[in-house]
Amino acid sequence: MASSAQLITCPNCRAVLGADYFNLPDLQPCPACEIPVQVQVFPALFREETGAQPERIIAEGEASCFYHPDKKAAVVCDACGRFLCALCDVDFDGQHLCPACLEAGRQKGKIQKLETRRTRHDKIALALALAPILIFYTTLVTAPIALFYSIRHWNASCSIAPHRPKLTFSIAIALAAMEIIGWAIFFIFLYTR
Amino acid sequence: MAGQEQEYKKLPGSGLMRGGSSFLALTRTRCSLWLGKSHLLQVESQGGYSESYKRFYFRDIQALVLRRTKTWFAVNVVFGTLAGLFALWATFTSDTAGKTALLIITGVWVTFLLLNGFFGPSCSCFLQTAVHREELPSLRRLRRARKVIANLLPLIAEAQGTVTREEAVVQFDALLQRLKFPAPVTIGRQFTTVVPVAKSYQSRMHQVFFGALLVDVLLCTLKMLVPSVVLVLLCLGFGVSLIALAAAAIVKQHDTDLKSSVGRLTWAAAIYLVARYFIGYNIMVAMISPGRLNGFDWEYITTVANAEPFQTPWLLVILIFSAVVSTVLALWGLLELRSHHRQKTASSTMPPPPPEVPPPPA
């Protein structure tokens, strides 16, 4: 169903921008506030979206949806094999999934494209090793914590975007090790003195 | 359902997300854009220790809207002013070490100014889908935004095809009919369907600023009567605060429905205050101690403090002139502000209730 949210409006004054502004090579002043704007539109703007309409079962013995017994099965879930009607079918990333499998995949982190949040353990480990150097005596406590944290989360997936967690962890481990060795030397020096 | 790591390519730029409660850049959310095979990934990094992800699938992108912003100009003004002020300060400093230090700081501001000019005009970029419109904070420079959009166009075309301008006009009319939206009104050669309303001015900043100008009048009067180093220092500090208040008032009045006369008075007051602070002070010192004009130091503060206004004509003229101008600006500004508030109250008053219609006869 179309909604007025599809219209293109000026980001400054919210005046609706007509087709005169679409796909021009340069900025043009908004008709209302005269702020220069440039709009690039794509066919999706004009696409009419319609909801899925599952079919009712007509003949006895026809396969029915697992979740809607009176609706005809259209596809099979690629994860669990259940029959699904057009309404239950979630076409996600080229796979047909049922809502239960989709939710299970999201919760267990098996579908990466549904992940919306991750913790950067590598940066936390580096911060634990690096930041306390400013108040150096705190490194007596934070260096072992940084070392433990780095080893504990060595294999954790830290970011969806390409990055080098192992390099960051290695730097954190090296810094923490140096801090621990430094404290060890200091205590040995105190003891022998 | 294997969780394969996606192949992403980083797109140029990163930016801080607008809004939020923290103004510290260290703790605000920094956004970057990554290009995937079927979607655009926006990574929002909170403090660097956790990340949130938003995916914009190419088949769902309806439009990309660029809007030029005044940030580039504002940054040029700020750095240019700072460079000018420090250069002026260095000119009036005789001490070599002080001059060198001030020139180095001037050089820093000039470097920032040149860098800002090099990166080019600023903009905001918005991505629209069927359900929302999202700003892309990493695309805050026009050149960079256009480069990224140029990279995205073939991918979006592959996912959903292309539309020419002529096709867009025809399909837009069909869309308006489908939405039952009122037909666009032609104004000259442009189309608009919504009359936008400027933001309502809600701040008290102008009241505070014009009130502070009245306090400035009081200080000028006191300076005429009471020779005091503390008073001179207070006036210098208050002068800086007035300039800061003027800047804040100018920012607050931007893009609001505040009466234009109030806006113009605020600008006039800001220019007068800056000129008075630097030029007026140096004129005073030059007249009091000719040939010794070389900066803002303790000796000149004490010289100004100890000078008797009624025996130093130039000082008296400057103080009277400052008092008169501040009075005029303050009173005029407050009157215009009062007029603006009255107009707003009058326009927002509820219309009178409809007259009672007697019931029809039985």
XYZ file of C-alpha atoms in Angstrom:
555
model
C 0.000 0.000 0.000
C 1.422 3.373 -0.976
C 1.843 6.095 1.601
C 2.705 9.757 1.489
C 6.055 8.823 3.055
C 7.105 7.874 -0.464
C 7.148 11.488 -1.587
C 10.516 13.184 -1.704
C 10.678 16.196 0.584
C 13.321 18.831 1.138
C 15.400 17.780 4.179
C 15.398 21.376 5.411
C 11.830 22.605 5.091
C 9.893 19.407 4.173
C 8.404 20.917 1.035
C 7.512 18.184 -1.433
C 9.943 18.154 -4.337
C 8.325 17.508 -7.678
C 9.629 15.444 -10.566
C 11.408 18.561 -11.877
C 14.081 17.897 -9.268
C 14.619 14.211 -10.000
C 17.921 12.947 -11.364
C 19.406 16.325 -12.222
C 23.205 16.524 -12.489
C 23.594 19.433 -10.060
C 22.112 21.038 -6.966
C 18.932 23.059 -7.460
C 17.342 25.513 -4.994
C 14.373 24.130 -3.097
C 11.188 25.931 -4.220
C 10.306 26.821 -0.645
C 13.495 27.452 1.335
C 15.957 27.810 -1.587
C 18.504 25.538 0.037
C 20.376 23.715 -2.771
C 19.225 20.096 -3.027
C 19.913 17.228 -5.387
C 17.641 14.212 -5.702
C 18.446 10.847 -7.259
C 15.388 8.594 -7.515
C 15.143 4.910 -8.363
C 12.332 2.659 -9.615
C 11.594 1.490 -6.057
C 9.994 4.883 -5.397
C 7.238 4.187 -7.905
C 6.861 0.498 -7.110
C 3.482 -0.483 -5.748
C 3.946 -2.911 -2.875
C 1.228 -5.482 -2.300
C 1.023 -7.889 0.593
C 1.179 -11.664 0.201
C -2.192 -13.349 -0.370
C -2.187 -17.009 0.672
C -4.532 -19.366 -1.153
C -7.155 -21.430 0.566
C -7.041 -25.213 0.242
C -9.385 -26.324 -2.502
C -8.905 -30.087 -2.824
C -8.702 -32.679 -0.025
C -5.140 -33.929 0.519
C -3.467 -30.758 -0.670
C -0.435 -29.802 1.413
C -1.282 -27.125 3.931
C 0.792 -24.570 5.793
C 2.189 -25.741 9.152
C 0.992 -22.522 10.853
C -2.268 -22.054 8.880
C -3.917 -25.450 8.247
C -6.573 -23.956 5.993
C -4.065 -22.263 3.693
C -2.280 -23.944 0.824
C 1.452 -24.614 1.229
C 3.519 -22.570 -1.228
C 7.138 -23.267 -0.210
C 9.166 -25.357 2.159
C 11.285 -23.755 4.897
C 14.950 -24.112 3.956
C 15.907 -24.522 7.609
C 13.364 -26.850 9.195
C 11.498 -28.277 6.197
C 8.040 -27.132 7.314
C 5.449 -26.279 4.677
C 4.674 -22.588 4.521
C 1.902 -20.541 2.925
C 2.616 -17.252 1.110
C 1.985 -15.306 4.308
C 4.402 -17.290 6.479
C 7.134 -17.439 3.862
C 9.937 -14.987 4.658
C 12.069 -14.531 1.575
C 15.353 -13.558 3.161
C 18.643 -13.356 1.343
C 17.598 -15.914 -1.275
C 16.268 -18.394 1.309
C 12.708 -19.221 2.287
C 12.411 -19.340 6.068
C 9.579 -19.654 8.528
C 9.249 -16.985 11.241
C 10.385 -19.427 13.937
C 13.610 -20.325 12.130
C 14.259 -16.683 11.366
C 13.907 -15.743 15.036
C 15.996 -18.716 16.149
C 18.705 -17.788 13.660
C 18.702 -14.208 14.900
C 18.888 -15.134 18.570
C 21.666 -17.686 18.108
C 23.602 -15.387 15.806
C 23.546 -17.855 12.943
C 22.137 -15.417 10.408
C 24.752 -12.722 10.148
C 22.534 -10.433 8.119
C 20.114 -10.190 11.028
C 22.788 -9.133 13.473
C 22.331 -5.562 14.545
C 24.905 -5.272 17.296
C 28.323 -6.569 18.273
C 30.822 -5.813 20.993
C 34.345 -4.852 19.960
C 36.257 -7.073 22.340
C 39.518 -6.299 20.549
C 39.188 -2.574 21.186
C 38.182 -3.140 24.796
C 41.264 -5.312 25.310
C 43.505 -2.669 23.725
C 41.936 0.071 25.847
C 42.487 -1.986 28.993
C 46.157 -2.382 28.074
C 46.786 1.146 26.794
C 44.654 3.707 28.629
C 45.812 2.931 32.192
C 49.405 3.778 31.205
C 48.434 7.417 31.810
C 48.101 6.570 35.507
C 50.795 3.922 35.409
C 50.290 2.324 38.823
C 46.800 1.194 37.768
C 48.483 -1.074 35.223
C 49.321 -3.382 38.137
C 45.629 -4.337 38.100
C 44.617 -3.669 34.500
C 47.506 -5.455 32.743
C 46.513 -8.941 33.939
C 42.861 -8.128 33.186
C 43.805 -7.040 29.666
C 45.817 -10.221 29.165
C 42.977 -12.431 30.392
C 40.383 -10.530 28.333
C 42.440 -10.821 25.149
C 42.921 -14.574 25.566
C 39.307 -15.125 26.594
C 37.907 -13.369 23.491
C 40.661 -14.322 21.049
C 38.271 -16.180 18.742
C 35.270 -13.884 19.182
C 33.802 -12.219 16.103
C 34.298 -8.569 16.808
C 32.833 -6.795 13.826
C 30.878 -7.609 10.709
C 32.938 -5.139 8.706
C 36.427 -6.324 7.711
C 38.950 -5.717 10.444
C 41.938 -7.394 12.130
C 40.923 -8.406 15.615
C 43.860 -10.756 16.062
C 46.315 -7.940 15.364
C 44.580 -5.717 17.919
C 44.505 -8.551 20.446
C 48.198 -9.241 19.787
C 49.098 -5.610 20.462
C 47.000 -5.662 23.643
C 48.677 -8.891 24.792
C 52.139 -7.507 24.011
C 51.452 -4.281 25.927
C 49.933 -6.133 28.882
C 52.878 -8.548 28.940
C 55.367 -5.662 28.936
C 53.497 -3.982 31.789
C 53.463 -7.222 33.822
C 57.157 -7.818 33.139
C 57.868 -4.219 34.137
C 56.077 -4.654 37.446
C 57.835 -7.977 38.024
C 61.223 -6.337 37.501
C 60.223 -3.521 39.824
C 59.179 -5.899 42.613
C 62.312 -8.030 42.154
C 64.392 -4.853 42.354
C 62.600 -3.832 45.558
C 63.032 -7.319 47.034
C 66.720 -7.609 46.214
C 67.386 -4.111 47.469
C 22.198 -21.078 7.809
C 25.953 -20.741 8.069
C 26.981 -17.295 9.340
C 29.454 -16.415 6.652
C 31.384 -13.217 7.008
C 30.279 -10.818 4.325
C 32.739 -9.250 1.955
C 32.493 -5.534 2.568
C 34.378 -2.676 1.007
C 34.734 0.517 2.998
C 33.331 3.633 1.398
C 35.178 6.920 2.004
C 34.322 9.062 4.972
C 33.088 8.794 8.522
C 31.015 11.176 10.575
C 29.454 11.767 13.940
C 25.776 11.120 14.293
C 23.655 14.195 15.034
C 21.563 14.382 18.163
C 22.092 12.369 21.294
C 22.804 13.671 24.724
C 26.571 13.810 24.709
C 28.405 16.656 23.064
C 31.788 15.018 23.669
C 33.132 13.723 20.362
C 34.862 10.861 22.191
C 31.598 9.319 23.319
C 29.310 10.171 20.433
C 28.374 7.659 17.770
C 30.676 7.564 14.777
C 29.251 6.175 11.538
C 30.923 4.631 8.541
C 29.566 3.113 5.335
C 30.494 -0.263 3.878
C 29.497 -1.655 0.505
C 28.204 -5.225 0.408
C 27.037 -7.358 -2.507
C 23.342 -6.759 -1.992
C 23.209 -3.931 0.498
C 24.844 -0.920 2.031
C 25.980 -1.403 5.621
C 26.101 1.513 8.041
C 28.273 0.783 11.054
C 27.536 2.941 14.092
C 30.346 2.761 16.592
C 29.432 3.814 20.133
C 32.590 4.944 21.880
C 34.545 2.429 19.799
C 33.554 -0.493 22.054
C 30.302 -1.636 20.527
C 28.812 -1.389 17.079
C 25.283 -1.248 15.708
C 24.477 -2.123 12.129
C 21.908 -0.870 9.665
C 21.485 -2.487 6.274
C 19.987 -0.753 3.274
C 19.251 -3.272 0.543
C 19.771 -1.917 -2.961
C 16.372 -3.126 -4.124
C 14.687 -1.075 -1.386
C 16.412 2.268 -1.899
C 13.901 4.749 -3.298
C 15.969 7.908 -3.377
C 19.159 9.608 -2.281
C 18.782 13.276 -1.369
C 21.667 15.692 -0.973
C 21.271 19.043 0.743
C 23.992 21.646 0.956
C 24.619 22.888 4.496
C 26.238 26.017 5.876
C 28.729 24.142 8.019
C 31.544 24.725 5.547
C 30.866 28.459 5.536
C 30.482 28.606 9.334
C 33.758 26.752 9.884
C 35.484 29.124 7.439
C 34.100 32.093 9.371
C 35.189 30.686 12.742
C 38.709 29.733 11.683
C 39.099 32.891 9.610
C 38.041 35.049 12.560
C 40.355 33.208 14.935
C 43.259 33.531 12.501
C 42.512 37.244 12.041
C 42.223 37.898 15.765
C 45.443 36.116 16.605
C 47.242 37.802 13.712
C 45.993 41.173 14.969
C 47.114 40.289 18.471
C 50.541 39.257 17.170
C 50.818 42.572 15.301
C 50.308 44.538 18.504
C 52.709 42.412 20.540
C 56.272 43.677 20.789
C 57.614 40.750 22.786
C 59.358 38.391 20.320
C 58.506 35.158 22.114
C 54.903 36.218 22.492
C 54.704 37.280 18.856
C 56.167 33.944 17.710
C 53.738 31.970 19.835
C 50.781 33.969 18.543
C 51.951 33.580 14.946
C 52.254 29.810 15.428
C 48.688 29.687 16.743
C 47.602 31.856 13.800
C 49.297 29.334 11.518
C 47.315 26.507 13.119
C 44.027 28.291 12.444
C 45.107 29.071 8.875
C 45.954 25.390 8.350
C 42.485 24.352 9.535
C 40.999 26.993 7.253
C 42.921 25.685 4.252
C 42.012 22.078 5.072
C 38.350 23.006 5.308
C 38.581 24.738 1.951
C 40.360 21.739 0.462
C 37.687 19.266 1.569
C 35.061 21.378 -0.121
C 31.427 22.341 0.560
C 29.505 20.494 3.250
C 26.217 18.671 2.812
C 23.784 16.228 4.391
C 22.897 13.026 2.575
C 19.633 11.170 3.177
C 18.686 7.696 2.034
C 14.979 7.033 1.589
C 13.217 3.691 1.608
C 9.530 2.825 1.789
C 9.506 2.975 5.575
C 11.972 5.646 6.617
C 14.479 8.301 5.666
C 17.908 7.942 7.205
C 20.724 10.441 7.268
C 24.132 9.046 6.292
C 26.471 10.914 8.676
C 29.631 9.715 6.929
C 28.696 11.692 3.807
C 29.049 15.255 5.038
C 31.157 16.611 2.182
C 29.551 17.220 -1.192
C 32.432 15.880 -3.252
C 32.658 12.695 -1.203
C 28.885 12.161 -1.231
C 28.740 12.465 -5.014
C 31.615 10.017 -5.377
C 29.868 7.463 -3.157
C 26.535 7.917 -4.963
C 28.333 7.388 -8.270
C 29.651 4.063 -6.866
C 26.171 3.039 -5.726
C 24.274 3.859 -8.928
C 25.340 0.795 -10.942
C 24.633 -1.524 -7.997
C 21.181 -0.068 -7.413
C 20.509 -0.204 -11.163
C 21.456 -3.884 -11.144
C 19.029 -4.561 -8.275
C 16.029 -2.572 -9.457
C 16.745 -1.037 -12.848
C 16.963 2.629 -13.776
C 14.485 5.408 -14.406
C 15.063 8.368 -16.725
C 13.855 11.881 -15.951
C 11.016 11.609 -18.456
C 9.856 8.303 -16.991
C 10.144 9.773 -13.490
C 7.795 12.656 -14.404
C 5.148 10.283 -15.754
C 5.438 7.854 -12.858
C 5.435 10.679 -10.309
C 2.038 11.861 -11.588
C 0.751 8.305 -11.298
C 2.162 8.112 -7.764
C 0.401 11.343 -6.745
C -2.871 9.944 -8.046
C -2.330 6.678 -6.211
C -1.616 8.555 -2.987
C -4.574 10.875 -3.633
C -2.209 13.748 -2.970
C -3.333 17.244 -4.042
C -2.153 18.179 -7.494
C 1.051 20.205 -7.407
C 0.743 23.954 -7.797
C 2.922 25.501 -10.431
C 4.842 28.495 -9.228
C 6.727 29.871 -12.173
C 8.658 26.891 -13.439
C 8.786 25.146 -10.085
C 6.438 22.787 -8.289
C 5.567 22.811 -4.655
C 2.698 21.276 -2.758
C 3.463 22.125 0.835
C 3.951 25.540 2.337
C 6.613 24.960 4.942
C 6.490 26.650 8.305
C 9.723 27.951 9.815
C 10.664 26.634 13.252
C 8.972 28.505 16.035
C 11.380 30.667 18.043
C 11.230 29.432 21.630
C 14.524 30.568 23.117
C 15.169 33.321 25.655
C 18.657 33.964 24.321
C 17.778 37.317 22.754
C 16.179 38.534 25.962
C 19.322 37.594 27.861
C 21.535 39.227 25.252
C 19.680 42.549 25.107
C 19.435 42.521 28.905
C 23.192 42.030 29.083
C 23.613 45.063 26.811
C 21.767 47.114 29.439
C 24.214 45.811 32.049
C 26.980 46.955 29.693
C 25.499 50.470 29.797
C 25.699 50.344 33.577
C 29.342 49.252 33.435
C 30.224 52.059 30.995
C 28.589 54.562 33.345
C 30.464 53.149 36.336
C 33.756 53.343 34.421
C 33.128 57.059 33.924
C 32.663 57.612 37.645
C 34.860 55.025 39.382
C 38.495 54.512 38.356
C 39.209 50.874 39.215
C 41.383 48.088 37.841
C 38.779 45.527 38.917
C 36.124 47.396 36.957
C 38.302 47.479 33.832
C 38.966 43.735 34.111
C 35.264 43.138 34.678
C 34.432 45.189 31.574
C 36.947 43.272 29.470
C 35.558 39.924 30.654
C 31.976 41.084 30.245
C 32.799 42.281 26.744
C 33.925 38.783 25.770
C 30.760 37.320 27.330
C 28.635 39.743 25.335
C 30.303 38.631 22.113
C 29.653 34.988 23.046
C 26.000 35.797 23.854
C 25.648 37.576 20.515
C 27.010 34.509 18.710
C 24.617 32.237 20.621
C 21.678 34.513 19.795
C 22.617 34.466 16.101
C 22.698 30.677 16.138
C 19.351 30.463 17.967
C 17.601 32.812 15.540
C 18.726 30.907 12.486
C 15.881 29.297 10.508
C 13.192 30.405 12.946
C 10.149 32.642 12.658
C 11.796 35.361 14.767
C 11.100 38.837 13.406
C 13.760 39.807 10.881
C 14.311 43.200 12.565
C 15.383 41.413 15.759
C 17.770 39.282 13.722
C 19.288 42.316 12.034
C 19.669 44.127 15.363
C 21.430 41.079 16.798
C 23.887 41.044 13.900
C 24.456 44.798 14.219
C 25.076 44.436 17.949
C 27.522 41.553 17.374
C 29.553 43.566 14.845
C 29.532 46.640 17.096
C 30.708 44.607 20.112
C 33.595 42.955 18.244
C 34.696 46.283 16.782
C 34.413 48.008 20.150
C 36.350 45.330 21.974
C 39.388 45.417 19.726
C 39.396 48.778 18.007
C 37.898 50.804 20.837
C 40.308 49.477 23.397
C 43.351 50.143 21.223
C 42.127 53.664 20.415
C 41.754 54.324 24.130
C 45.261 53.126 24.858
C 46.759 54.977 21.875
C 45.149 58.225 23.011
C 46.150 57.771 26.619
C 49.724 56.615 25.992
C 50.755 57.649 22.477
C 53.587 55.654 20.965
C 53.204 52.813 23.397
C 50.512 50.810 21.712
C 51.681 47.220 21.964
C 49.039 44.919 23.357
C 46.789 43.796 26.154
C 49.007 43.653 29.174
C 48.804 44.680 32.806
C 50.404 48.071 32.192
C 47.680 49.176 29.802
C 44.925 47.875 32.015
C 46.268 49.952 34.892
C 46.743 52.950 32.552
C 43.116 52.791 31.461
C 41.959 52.187 35.021
C 43.870 55.160 36.386
C 42.882 57.576 33.605
C 40.272 60.133 34.679
C 37.513 60.110 32.056
C 36.467 63.708 32.721
C 40.062 64.827 32.190
C 40.679 62.587 29.204
C 38.280 63.732 26.450
C 38.843 60.759 24.165
C 38.135 58.230 26.897
C 34.987 60.120 27.849
C 33.825 60.213 24.215
C 34.368 56.473 23.808
C 32.580 55.637 27.056
C 29.609 57.896 26.256
C 29.460 56.555 22.696
C 29.507 52.945 23.999
C 26.817 53.682 26.566
C 24.565 55.382 24.013
C 24.939 52.694 21.349
C 24.439 49.878 23.857
C 21.330 51.618 25.226
C 19.841 52.128 21.762
C 20.543 48.552 20.677
C 19.292 47.047 23.934
C 16.042 49.023 24.115
C 15.294 48.714 20.412
C 15.997 44.978 20.545
C 13.784 44.441 23.578
C 10.954 46.449 22.010
C 11.157 44.508 18.741
C 11.271 41.242 20.697
C 8.170 42.285 22.636
C 6.433 43.150 19.377
C 7.348 39.720 17.962
C 5.903 37.928 21.002
C 2.713 39.988 20.832
C 2.250 39.163 17.166
C 2.765 35.472 17.866
C 0.278 35.524 20.706
C -2.287 37.332 18.564
C -1.944 34.857 15.665
C -2.232 31.832 17.923
C -5.333 33.068 19.778
C -8.317 30.699 19.414
C -11.143 32.079 17.242
C -14.307 33.107 19.112
C -16.870 30.312 19.637
C -19.610 30.103 16.977
C -22.859 31.933 17.791
C -25.611 29.817 19.306
C -28.209 28.833 16.763
C -31.743 28.713 18.181
C -33.446 25.306 17.846
C -35.862 24.992 14.923
C -39.504 25.513 15.806
C -41.383 22.321 16.649
